[in-house]
């Protein structure tokens, strides 16, 4: 296992009472990255994290940390920091005592403890609150203390399970930025569980999309968004228009798909498609152009406009295509200035083959 891999799951499965909740998971965590585990509730994200933390053990498979197999090694000997939404501070300890706890457990020298606790609390901007009790802190401050406690012993990895889930939106967004900054500043590997795709997309170097105990795709946010490899990923992250059809012809990067309603669409494929394959084609609402240049695109259609809603920074159109009564188009106000159609009118819409993505499963 090379040095730039901090942890590895190898064919890891977990079942509870015969029900598989994590299924044959194999993936690497790169040293220094911010990796998000994104997926709906119940898809196995927490269980995956718990097995790395040592709070659950796999039913089968292996997990490595810094090159060593760790299954069977107790949690406190794993050099992993954890911040869980429900992994509360010790209420009977002051902020300083909470943060020093992992160091005291490791029998670190007293002067060293004092220095590290101060540093950690400063990192999360809570230096002055060292003598407070957890009960005297806001939810956001408590999670900052939990973060300081997770960082204080210089762990190999910090695991964060929906740590901002209980905070209100404004605070959550501020803390996202702070956390991201802290990641940049410390360079510590962070694994972040969330069911919030916006959060995963804005914070992460890579996103692992979970569904039913499996990782369907693990890549940079841009690729998750622009090059989804499955229906689930295409539909879970952001808005998408879907056309189902059959591949007619295949070129190096593009192919032609005839939809079930006889519409022909040029789209890019990620390889592994052949004429006759049943596929889905996805087009993001913001990639569909309207009027003017739309007529010259690889895919261009005359469509009735069912609805046009002005939303300030963009306008959302609903148009009808054969077999697709509700195709969503999202136009930036500045892109199209005055020439967006109104409901009841006919419009020309279009998109390039590059904007349409074929997905085979
Ligand atoms: P997520 O974090 O993605 O919401 P979890 O890993 O918490 O998913 O849970 C995955 C599945 O495993 C869920 O169906 C959940 O009910 C089940 N599960 C989790 N923990 C236990 C447990 N201790 N005993 C039995 N079932 C569990
Ligand atoms: Mg969870």
PDB file of C-alpha atoms in Angstrom, residues 28-303:
ATOM      1  CA  UNK A  28      -8.940   3.806  -0.850  1.00  0.00           C
ATOM      2  CA  UNK A  29      -8.754   7.003   1.155  1.00  0.00           C
ATOM      3  CA  UNK A  30      -5.970   9.287  -0.030  1.00  0.00           C
ATOM      4  CA  UNK A  31      -3.697  11.014   2.437  1.00  0.00           C
ATOM      5  CA  UNK A  32      -4.768  14.604   3.026  1.00  0.00           C
ATOM      6  CA  UNK A  33      -8.013  14.472   1.091  1.00  0.00           C
ATOM      7  CA  UNK A  34     -11.458  15.658   2.102  1.00  0.00           C
ATOM      8  CA  UNK A  35     -13.661  12.723   1.144  1.00  0.00           C
ATOM      9  CA  UNK A  36     -17.416  12.828   1.529  1.00  0.00           C
ATOM     10  CA  UNK A  37     -19.635   9.787   1.838  1.00  0.00           C
ATOM     11  CA  UNK A  38     -22.897  10.933   0.291  1.00  0.00           C
ATOM     12  CA  UNK A  39     -26.105   8.964   0.104  1.00  0.00           C
ATOM     13  CA  UNK A  40     -29.669   8.711   1.326  1.00  0.00           C
ATOM     14  CA  UNK A  41     -30.507   7.784   4.885  1.00  0.00           C
ATOM     15  CA  UNK A  42     -29.917   4.077   5.508  1.00  0.00           C
ATOM     16  CA  UNK A  43     -27.426   3.601   2.657  1.00  0.00           C
ATOM     17  CA  UNK A  44     -24.640   2.460   5.000  1.00  0.00           C
ATOM     18  CA  UNK A  45     -22.512   5.608   5.396  1.00  0.00           C
ATOM     19  CA  UNK A  46     -22.377   5.623   9.191  1.00  0.00           C
ATOM     20  CA  UNK A  47     -21.722   1.891   9.350  1.00  0.00           C
ATOM     21  CA  UNK A  48     -18.826   2.350   6.905  1.00  0.00           C
ATOM     22  CA  UNK A  49     -17.342   5.075   9.109  1.00  0.00           C
ATOM     23  CA  UNK A  50     -17.905   3.137  12.350  1.00  0.00           C
ATOM     24  CA  UNK A  51     -15.925   0.203  11.002  1.00  0.00           C
ATOM     25  CA  UNK A  52     -12.920   2.466  10.356  1.00  0.00           C
ATOM     26  CA  UNK A  53     -13.318   4.053  13.785  1.00  0.00           C
ATOM     27  CA  UNK A  54     -13.453   0.621  15.424  1.00  0.00           C
ATOM     28  CA  UNK A  55     -16.954   1.105  16.824  1.00  0.00           C
ATOM     29  CA  UNK A  56     -18.333  -1.667  14.585  1.00  0.00           C
ATOM     30  CA  UNK A  57     -16.515  -4.630  13.103  1.00  0.00           C
ATOM     31  CA  UNK A  58     -16.944  -5.908   9.549  1.00  0.00           C
ATOM     32  CA  UNK A  59     -18.711  -9.233   8.972  1.00  0.00           C
ATOM     33  CA  UNK A  60     -16.074  -9.936   6.342  1.00  0.00           C
ATOM     34  CA  UNK A  61     -13.230  -8.200   4.551  1.00  0.00           C
ATOM     35  CA  UNK A  62     -10.276  -6.141   5.664  1.00  0.00           C
ATOM     36  CA  UNK A  63      -9.585  -2.543   6.641  1.00  0.00           C
ATOM     37  CA  UNK A  64      -6.105  -1.021   6.653  1.00  0.00           C
ATOM     38  CA  UNK A  65      -4.910   2.175   8.291  1.00  0.00           C
ATOM     39  CA  UNK A  66      -1.436   3.483   7.494  1.00  0.00           C
ATOM     40  CA  UNK A  67      -0.682   0.152   5.854  1.00  0.00           C
ATOM     41  CA  UNK A  68      -1.664  -2.041   8.827  1.00  0.00           C
ATOM     42  CA  UNK A  69      -4.763  -4.218   9.149  1.00  0.00           C
ATOM     43  CA  UNK A  70      -6.870  -2.754  11.957  1.00  0.00           C
ATOM     44  CA  UNK A  71      -9.801  -5.141  12.303  1.00  0.00           C
ATOM     45  CA  UNK A  72      -9.698  -6.313  15.923  1.00  0.00           C
ATOM     46  CA  UNK A  73      -7.703  -3.318  17.173  1.00  0.00           C
ATOM     47  CA  UNK A  74      -9.749  -1.373  19.751  1.00  0.00           C
ATOM     48  CA  UNK A  75     -11.033   2.080  18.771  1.00  0.00           C
ATOM     49  CA  UNK A  76      -8.810   4.013  21.166  1.00  0.00           C
ATOM     50  CA  UNK A  77      -5.666   2.474  19.688  1.00  0.00           C
ATOM     51  CA  UNK A  78      -6.449   3.454  16.115  1.00  0.00           C
ATOM     52  CA  UNK A  79      -5.258   7.064  16.045  1.00  0.00           C
ATOM     53  CA  UNK A  80      -8.543   8.267  14.544  1.00  0.00           C
ATOM     54  CA  UNK A  81     -10.461  11.391  15.556  1.00  0.00           C
ATOM     55  CA  UNK A  82     -14.245  11.337  15.448  1.00  0.00           C
ATOM     56  CA  UNK A  83     -16.912  14.010  15.452  1.00  0.00           C
ATOM     57  CA  UNK A  84     -20.439  12.640  15.400  1.00  0.00           C
ATOM     58  CA  UNK A  85     -23.676  14.557  15.557  1.00  0.00           C
ATOM     59  CA  UNK A  86     -24.632  12.507  18.587  1.00  0.00           C
ATOM     60  CA  UNK A  87     -21.173  11.906  19.997  1.00  0.00           C
ATOM     61  CA  UNK A  88     -21.532  14.531  22.667  1.00  0.00           C
ATOM     62  CA  UNK A  89     -18.940  16.258  24.821  1.00  0.00           C
ATOM     63  CA  UNK A  90     -18.416  14.975  28.337  1.00  0.00           C
ATOM     64  CA  UNK A  91     -20.834  17.224  30.249  1.00  0.00           C
ATOM     65  CA  UNK A  92     -18.942  17.021  33.545  1.00  0.00           C
ATOM     66  CA  UNK A  93     -15.667  18.203  31.993  1.00  0.00           C
ATOM     67  CA  UNK A  94     -14.745  21.759  31.047  1.00  0.00           C
ATOM     68  CA  UNK A  95     -13.944  22.642  27.451  1.00  0.00           C
ATOM     69  CA  UNK A  96     -10.227  22.345  28.178  1.00  0.00           C
ATOM     70  CA  UNK A  97     -10.686  18.971  29.909  1.00  0.00           C
ATOM     71  CA  UNK A  98     -12.773  17.678  27.011  1.00  0.00           C
ATOM     72  CA  UNK A  99     -10.115  18.636  24.503  1.00  0.00           C
ATOM     73  CA  UNK A 100      -7.255  17.289  26.603  1.00  0.00           C
ATOM     74  CA  UNK A 101      -9.007  13.966  27.188  1.00  0.00           C
ATOM     75  CA  UNK A 102      -7.431  12.070  24.245  1.00  0.00           C
ATOM     76  CA  UNK A 103      -3.983  13.309  25.293  1.00  0.00           C
ATOM     77  CA  UNK A 104      -4.478  12.353  28.943  1.00  0.00           C
ATOM     78  CA  UNK A 105      -5.620   8.907  27.769  1.00  0.00           C
ATOM     79  CA  UNK A 106      -2.343   8.673  25.836  1.00  0.00           C
ATOM     80  CA  UNK A 107      -0.355   9.806  28.874  1.00  0.00           C
ATOM     81  CA  UNK A 108       1.110  12.792  27.076  1.00  0.00           C
ATOM     82  CA  UNK A 109       3.366  15.050  29.202  1.00  0.00           C
ATOM     83  CA  UNK A 110       1.516  17.820  31.019  1.00  0.00           C
ATOM     84  CA  UNK A 111       3.263  20.792  29.355  1.00  0.00           C
ATOM     85  CA  UNK A 112       2.692  19.231  25.955  1.00  0.00           C
ATOM     86  CA  UNK A 113      -1.007  18.763  26.770  1.00  0.00           C
ATOM     87  CA  UNK A 114      -1.408  22.411  27.732  1.00  0.00           C
ATOM     88  CA  UNK A 115       0.279  23.581  24.538  1.00  0.00           C
ATOM     89  CA  UNK A 116      -1.712  21.291  22.230  1.00  0.00           C
ATOM     90  CA  UNK A 117      -5.053  22.078  23.854  1.00  0.00           C
ATOM     91  CA  UNK A 118      -4.390  25.795  23.444  1.00  0.00           C
ATOM     92  CA  UNK A 119      -3.424  25.295  19.790  1.00  0.00           C
ATOM     93  CA  UNK A 120      -6.456  23.162  19.001  1.00  0.00           C
ATOM     94  CA  UNK A 121      -8.869  25.563  20.637  1.00  0.00           C
ATOM     95  CA  UNK A 122      -7.313  28.439  18.733  1.00  0.00           C
ATOM     96  CA  UNK A 123      -7.723  26.518  15.487  1.00  0.00           C
ATOM     97  CA  UNK A 124     -11.468  26.396  16.068  1.00  0.00           C
ATOM     98  CA  UNK A 125     -11.488  29.961  17.407  1.00  0.00           C
ATOM     99  CA  UNK A 126     -12.508  29.038  20.938  1.00  0.00           C
ATOM    100  CA  UNK A 127      -9.338  29.931  22.841  1.00  0.00           C
ATOM    101  CA  UNK A 128     -11.076  32.174  25.405  1.00  0.00           C
ATOM    102  CA  UNK A 129     -13.712  29.537  26.283  1.00  0.00           C
ATOM    103  CA  UNK A 130     -11.283  26.985  27.708  1.00  0.00           C
ATOM    104  CA  UNK A 131     -12.834  27.044  31.201  1.00  0.00           C
ATOM    105  CA  UNK A 132     -16.497  26.953  30.179  1.00  0.00           C
ATOM    106  CA  UNK A 133     -18.780  23.945  30.636  1.00  0.00           C
ATOM    107  CA  UNK A 134     -20.370  22.297  27.581  1.00  0.00           C
ATOM    108  CA  UNK A 135     -23.808  23.310  28.866  1.00  0.00           C
ATOM    109  CA  UNK A 136     -22.778  26.960  28.572  1.00  0.00           C
ATOM    110  CA  UNK A 137     -22.006  26.674  24.839  1.00  0.00           C
ATOM    111  CA  UNK A 138     -24.173  26.976  21.731  1.00  0.00           C
ATOM    112  CA  UNK A 139     -24.606  23.968  19.435  1.00  0.00           C
ATOM    113  CA  UNK A 140     -22.063  25.372  16.985  1.00  0.00           C
ATOM    114  CA  UNK A 141     -19.520  25.996  19.740  1.00  0.00           C
ATOM    115  CA  UNK A 142     -20.005  22.474  21.089  1.00  0.00           C
ATOM    116  CA  UNK A 143     -19.266  21.011  17.670  1.00  0.00           C
ATOM    117  CA  UNK A 144     -16.143  23.180  17.458  1.00  0.00           C
ATOM    118  CA  UNK A 145     -14.979  21.772  20.788  1.00  0.00           C
ATOM    119  CA  UNK A 146     -15.674  18.257  19.502  1.00  0.00           C
ATOM    120  CA  UNK A 147     -13.595  19.107  16.444  1.00  0.00           C
ATOM    121  CA  UNK A 148     -10.734  20.432  18.588  1.00  0.00           C
ATOM    122  CA  UNK A 149     -10.876  17.218  20.626  1.00  0.00           C
ATOM    123  CA  UNK A 150     -10.705  15.159  17.417  1.00  0.00           C
ATOM    124  CA  UNK A 151      -7.695  17.098  16.098  1.00  0.00           C
ATOM    125  CA  UNK A 152      -5.672  17.523  19.280  1.00  0.00           C
ATOM    126  CA  UNK A 153      -3.721  14.264  19.097  1.00  0.00           C
ATOM    127  CA  UNK A 154      -2.718  14.671  15.446  1.00  0.00           C
ATOM    128  CA  UNK A 155      -4.747  11.700  14.191  1.00  0.00           C
ATOM    129  CA  UNK A 156      -4.166   9.923  10.865  1.00  0.00           C
ATOM    130  CA  UNK A 157      -7.781  10.579   9.897  1.00  0.00           C
ATOM    131  CA  UNK A 158     -10.683  12.597  11.256  1.00  0.00           C
ATOM    132  CA  UNK A 159     -14.132  11.100  10.777  1.00  0.00           C
ATOM    133  CA  UNK A 160     -17.108  13.446  10.756  1.00  0.00           C
ATOM    134  CA  UNK A 161     -20.616  12.010  10.724  1.00  0.00           C
ATOM    135  CA  UNK A 162     -23.154  14.704   9.842  1.00  0.00           C
ATOM    136  CA  UNK A 163     -21.442  17.001  12.364  1.00  0.00           C
ATOM    137  CA  UNK A 164     -23.432  20.050  11.280  1.00  0.00           C
ATOM    138  CA  UNK A 165     -26.765  18.265  10.956  1.00  0.00           C
ATOM    139  CA  UNK A 166     -28.297  19.788  14.077  1.00  0.00           C
ATOM    140  CA  UNK A 167     -27.341  23.380  13.255  1.00  0.00           C
ATOM    141  CA  UNK A 168     -29.536  25.904  11.472  1.00  0.00           C
ATOM    142  CA  UNK A 169     -28.811  26.739   7.869  1.00  0.00           C
ATOM    143  CA  UNK A 170     -26.817  29.956   8.250  1.00  0.00           C
ATOM    144  CA  UNK A 171     -24.578  28.522  10.952  1.00  0.00           C
ATOM    145  CA  UNK A 172     -24.178  25.307   9.005  1.00  0.00           C
ATOM    146  CA  UNK A 173     -22.949  27.202   5.941  1.00  0.00           C
ATOM    147  CA  UNK A 174     -20.482  29.212   8.017  1.00  0.00           C
ATOM    148  CA  UNK A 175     -19.186  26.066   9.685  1.00  0.00           C
ATOM    149  CA  UNK A 176     -18.797  24.368   6.287  1.00  0.00           C
ATOM    150  CA  UNK A 177     -16.435  27.141   5.240  1.00  0.00           C
ATOM    151  CA  UNK A 178     -14.567  27.017   8.552  1.00  0.00           C
ATOM    152  CA  UNK A 179     -14.176  23.274   8.351  1.00  0.00           C
ATOM    153  CA  UNK A 180     -12.917  23.477   4.799  1.00  0.00           C
ATOM    154  CA  UNK A 181     -10.413  26.130   5.858  1.00  0.00           C
ATOM    155  CA  UNK A 182      -9.297  23.999   8.780  1.00  0.00           C
ATOM    156  CA  UNK A 183      -8.765  21.119   6.390  1.00  0.00           C
ATOM    157  CA  UNK A 184      -6.597  23.268   4.135  1.00  0.00           C
ATOM    158  CA  UNK A 185      -4.660  24.619   7.091  1.00  0.00           C
ATOM    159  CA  UNK A 186      -3.962  21.272   8.790  1.00  0.00           C
ATOM    160  CA  UNK A 187      -3.773  18.966   5.746  1.00  0.00           C
ATOM    161  CA  UNK A 188      -5.400  16.227   7.871  1.00  0.00           C
ATOM    162  CA  UNK A 189      -7.369  13.562   6.023  1.00  0.00           C
ATOM    163  CA  UNK A 190     -11.065  14.073   6.647  1.00  0.00           C
ATOM    164  CA  UNK A 191     -13.931  11.709   5.896  1.00  0.00           C
ATOM    165  CA  UNK A 192     -17.240  13.442   6.044  1.00  0.00           C
ATOM    166  CA  UNK A 193     -20.642  11.741   6.054  1.00  0.00           C
ATOM    167  CA  UNK A 194     -23.607  13.690   4.755  1.00  0.00           C
ATOM    168  CA  UNK A 195     -26.918  13.159   2.993  1.00  0.00           C
ATOM    169  CA  UNK A 196     -26.765  16.758   1.739  1.00  0.00           C
ATOM    170  CA  UNK A 197     -25.438  16.815  -1.811  1.00  0.00           C
ATOM    171  CA  UNK A 198     -24.731  20.568  -1.773  1.00  0.00           C
ATOM    172  CA  UNK A 199     -22.571  20.141   1.301  1.00  0.00           C
ATOM    173  CA  UNK A 200     -20.692  17.210  -0.255  1.00  0.00           C
ATOM    174  CA  UNK A 201     -20.150  19.007  -3.548  1.00  0.00           C
ATOM    175  CA  UNK A 202     -18.836  22.262  -2.068  1.00  0.00           C
ATOM    176  CA  UNK A 203     -16.505  20.788   0.547  1.00  0.00           C
ATOM    177  CA  UNK A 204     -14.948  17.695  -0.978  1.00  0.00           C
ATOM    178  CA  UNK A 205     -11.937  16.703  -3.024  1.00  0.00           C
ATOM    179  CA  UNK A 206     -13.835  13.505  -3.805  1.00  0.00           C
ATOM    180  CA  UNK A 207     -17.358  12.298  -3.209  1.00  0.00           C
ATOM    181  CA  UNK A 208     -18.294   8.637  -2.740  1.00  0.00           C
ATOM    182  CA  UNK A 209     -21.965   8.161  -3.603  1.00  0.00           C
ATOM    183  CA  UNK A 210     -23.632   5.416  -1.561  1.00  0.00           C
ATOM    184  CA  UNK A 211     -26.747   3.465  -2.397  1.00  0.00           C
ATOM    185  CA  UNK A 212     -27.887   0.371  -0.505  1.00  0.00           C
ATOM    186  CA  UNK A 213     -24.517  -0.370   1.058  1.00  0.00           C
ATOM    187  CA  UNK A 214     -22.493   0.091  -2.120  1.00  0.00           C
ATOM    188  CA  UNK A 215     -20.373   2.883  -3.524  1.00  0.00           C
ATOM    189  CA  UNK A 216     -21.711   3.598  -6.992  1.00  0.00           C
ATOM    190  CA  UNK A 217     -19.113   6.219  -7.888  1.00  0.00           C
ATOM    191  CA  UNK A 218     -16.199   7.856  -6.124  1.00  0.00           C
ATOM    192  CA  UNK A 219     -14.746  10.854  -7.915  1.00  0.00           C
ATOM    193  CA  UNK A 220     -14.240  14.611  -7.894  1.00  0.00           C
ATOM    194  CA  UNK A 221     -17.444  16.640  -7.476  1.00  0.00           C
ATOM    195  CA  UNK A 222     -17.179  17.892 -11.075  1.00  0.00           C
ATOM    196  CA  UNK A 223     -17.211  14.334 -12.389  1.00  0.00           C
ATOM    197  CA  UNK A 224     -20.034  13.269 -10.110  1.00  0.00           C
ATOM    198  CA  UNK A 225     -22.038  16.167 -11.515  1.00  0.00           C
ATOM    199  CA  UNK A 226     -20.975  16.122 -15.167  1.00  0.00           C
ATOM    200  CA  UNK A 227     -20.130  12.479 -15.754  1.00  0.00           C
ATOM    201  CA  UNK A 228     -22.419  10.329 -13.610  1.00  0.00           C
ATOM    202  CA  UNK A 229     -21.906   6.636 -14.255  1.00  0.00           C
ATOM    203  CA  UNK A 230     -25.306   5.404 -13.136  1.00  0.00           C
ATOM    204  CA  UNK A 231     -28.927   6.431 -13.051  1.00  0.00           C
ATOM    205  CA  UNK A 232     -28.796   6.724  -9.299  1.00  0.00           C
ATOM    206  CA  UNK A 233     -25.899   9.201  -9.311  1.00  0.00           C
ATOM    207  CA  UNK A 234     -27.367  11.179 -12.229  1.00  0.00           C
ATOM    208  CA  UNK A 235     -30.629  11.585 -10.344  1.00  0.00           C
ATOM    209  CA  UNK A 236     -29.399  11.905  -6.762  1.00  0.00           C
ATOM    210  CA  UNK A 237     -27.050  14.820  -7.396  1.00  0.00           C
ATOM    211  CA  UNK A 238     -28.606  17.994  -8.781  1.00  0.00           C
ATOM    212  CA  UNK A 239     -31.490  18.235 -11.213  1.00  0.00           C
ATOM    213  CA  UNK A 240     -31.510  16.238 -14.413  1.00  0.00           C
ATOM    214  CA  UNK A 241     -33.718  15.538 -17.422  1.00  0.00           C
ATOM    215  CA  UNK A 242     -33.847  11.888 -18.406  1.00  0.00           C
ATOM    216  CA  UNK A 243     -34.621  10.395 -21.803  1.00  0.00           C
ATOM    217  CA  UNK A 244     -34.684   6.628 -22.164  1.00  0.00           C
ATOM    218  CA  UNK A 245     -33.952   5.036 -25.504  1.00  0.00           C
ATOM    219  CA  UNK A 246     -31.811   2.716 -27.583  1.00  0.00           C
ATOM    220  CA  UNK A 247     -28.323   3.326 -28.980  1.00  0.00           C
ATOM    221  CA  UNK A 248     -28.354   3.541 -32.791  1.00  0.00           C
ATOM    222  CA  UNK A 249     -24.770   4.353 -33.714  1.00  0.00           C
ATOM    223  CA  UNK A 250     -21.571   4.757 -31.706  1.00  0.00           C
ATOM    224  CA  UNK A 251     -18.521   6.936 -32.477  1.00  0.00           C
ATOM    225  CA  UNK A 252     -15.364   7.386 -30.407  1.00  0.00           C
ATOM    226  CA  UNK A 253     -16.846   9.718 -27.808  1.00  0.00           C
ATOM    227  CA  UNK A 254     -20.405  10.330 -28.970  1.00  0.00           C
ATOM    228  CA  UNK A 255     -23.381   8.231 -29.921  1.00  0.00           C
ATOM    229  CA  UNK A 256     -26.880   8.602 -31.284  1.00  0.00           C
ATOM    230  CA  UNK A 257     -29.787   7.453 -29.191  1.00  0.00           C
ATOM    231  CA  UNK A 258     -33.350   7.047 -30.399  1.00  0.00           C
ATOM    232  CA  UNK A 259     -35.763   7.579 -27.562  1.00  0.00           C
ATOM    233  CA  UNK A 260     -38.773   5.388 -27.021  1.00  0.00           C
ATOM    234  CA  UNK A 261     -40.810   8.256 -28.498  1.00  0.00           C
ATOM    235  CA  UNK A 262     -38.694   8.487 -31.621  1.00  0.00           C
ATOM    236  CA  UNK A 263     -36.610  11.531 -30.734  1.00  0.00           C
ATOM    237  CA  UNK A 264     -32.981  11.326 -31.850  1.00  0.00           C
ATOM    238  CA  UNK A 265     -30.383  12.618 -29.355  1.00  0.00           C
ATOM    239  CA  UNK A 266     -26.635  13.015 -29.811  1.00  0.00           C
ATOM    240  CA  UNK A 267     -24.824  12.434 -26.539  1.00  0.00           C
ATOM    241  CA  UNK A 268     -21.417  11.591 -25.094  1.00  0.00           C
ATOM    242  CA  UNK A 269     -20.807   8.157 -23.627  1.00  0.00           C
ATOM    243  CA  UNK A 270     -18.158   6.986 -21.204  1.00  0.00           C
ATOM    244  CA  UNK A 271     -17.306   3.919 -23.312  1.00  0.00           C
ATOM    245  CA  UNK A 272     -18.918   0.468 -23.013  1.00  0.00           C
ATOM    246  CA  UNK A 273     -21.924   1.180 -25.237  1.00  0.00           C
ATOM    247  CA  UNK A 274     -22.944  -0.644 -28.385  1.00  0.00           C
ATOM    248  CA  UNK A 275     -25.702  -0.211 -30.937  1.00  0.00           C
ATOM    249  CA  UNK A 276     -28.903  -1.756 -29.627  1.00  0.00           C
ATOM    250  CA  UNK A 277     -28.160  -1.079 -25.932  1.00  0.00           C
ATOM    251  CA  UNK A 278     -30.976   0.287 -23.840  1.00  0.00           C
ATOM    252  CA  UNK A 279     -29.679   3.465 -22.173  1.00  0.00           C
ATOM    253  CA  UNK A 280     -30.669   6.651 -20.398  1.00  0.00           C
ATOM    254  CA  UNK A 281     -29.587  10.072 -21.625  1.00  0.00           C
ATOM    255  CA  UNK A 282     -29.300  12.869 -19.058  1.00  0.00           C
ATOM    256  CA  UNK A 283     -29.281  16.592 -19.794  1.00  0.00           C
ATOM    257  CA  UNK A 284     -28.897  19.154 -16.992  1.00  0.00           C
ATOM    258  CA  UNK A 285     -31.524  21.927 -17.075  1.00  0.00           C
ATOM    259  CA  UNK A 286     -28.840  24.640 -17.224  1.00  0.00           C
ATOM    260  CA  UNK A 287     -27.225  23.039 -20.298  1.00  0.00           C
ATOM    261  CA  UNK A 288     -30.349  23.514 -22.427  1.00  0.00           C
ATOM    262  CA  UNK A 289     -30.227  26.735 -24.433  1.00  0.00           C
ATOM    263  CA  UNK A 290     -33.218  28.676 -25.660  1.00  0.00           C
ATOM    264  CA  UNK A 291     -33.725  30.693 -28.873  1.00  0.00           C
ATOM    265  CA  UNK A 292     -30.927  32.067 -31.100  1.00  0.00           C
ATOM    266  CA  UNK A 293     -27.963  29.701 -31.049  1.00  0.00           C
ATOM    267  CA  UNK A 294     -30.080  26.812 -29.748  1.00  0.00           C
ATOM    268  CA  UNK A 295     -31.117  26.082 -33.348  1.00  0.00           C
ATOM    269  CA  UNK A 296     -27.509  25.307 -34.321  1.00  0.00           C
ATOM    270  CA  UNK A 297     -26.800  22.781 -31.553  1.00  0.00           C
ATOM    271  CA  UNK A 298     -26.374  19.030 -32.107  1.00  0.00           C
ATOM    272  CA  UNK A 299     -29.786  18.563 -30.538  1.00  0.00           C
ATOM    273  CA  UNK A 300     -32.425  21.126 -31.380  1.00  0.00           C
ATOM    274  CA  UNK A 301     -36.202  21.040 -31.036  1.00  0.00           C
ATOM    275  CA  UNK A 302     -39.252  23.237 -31.437  1.00  0.00           C
ATOM    276  CA  UNK A 303     -41.262  22.888 -28.255  1.00  0.00           C
TER     277      UNK A 303
END
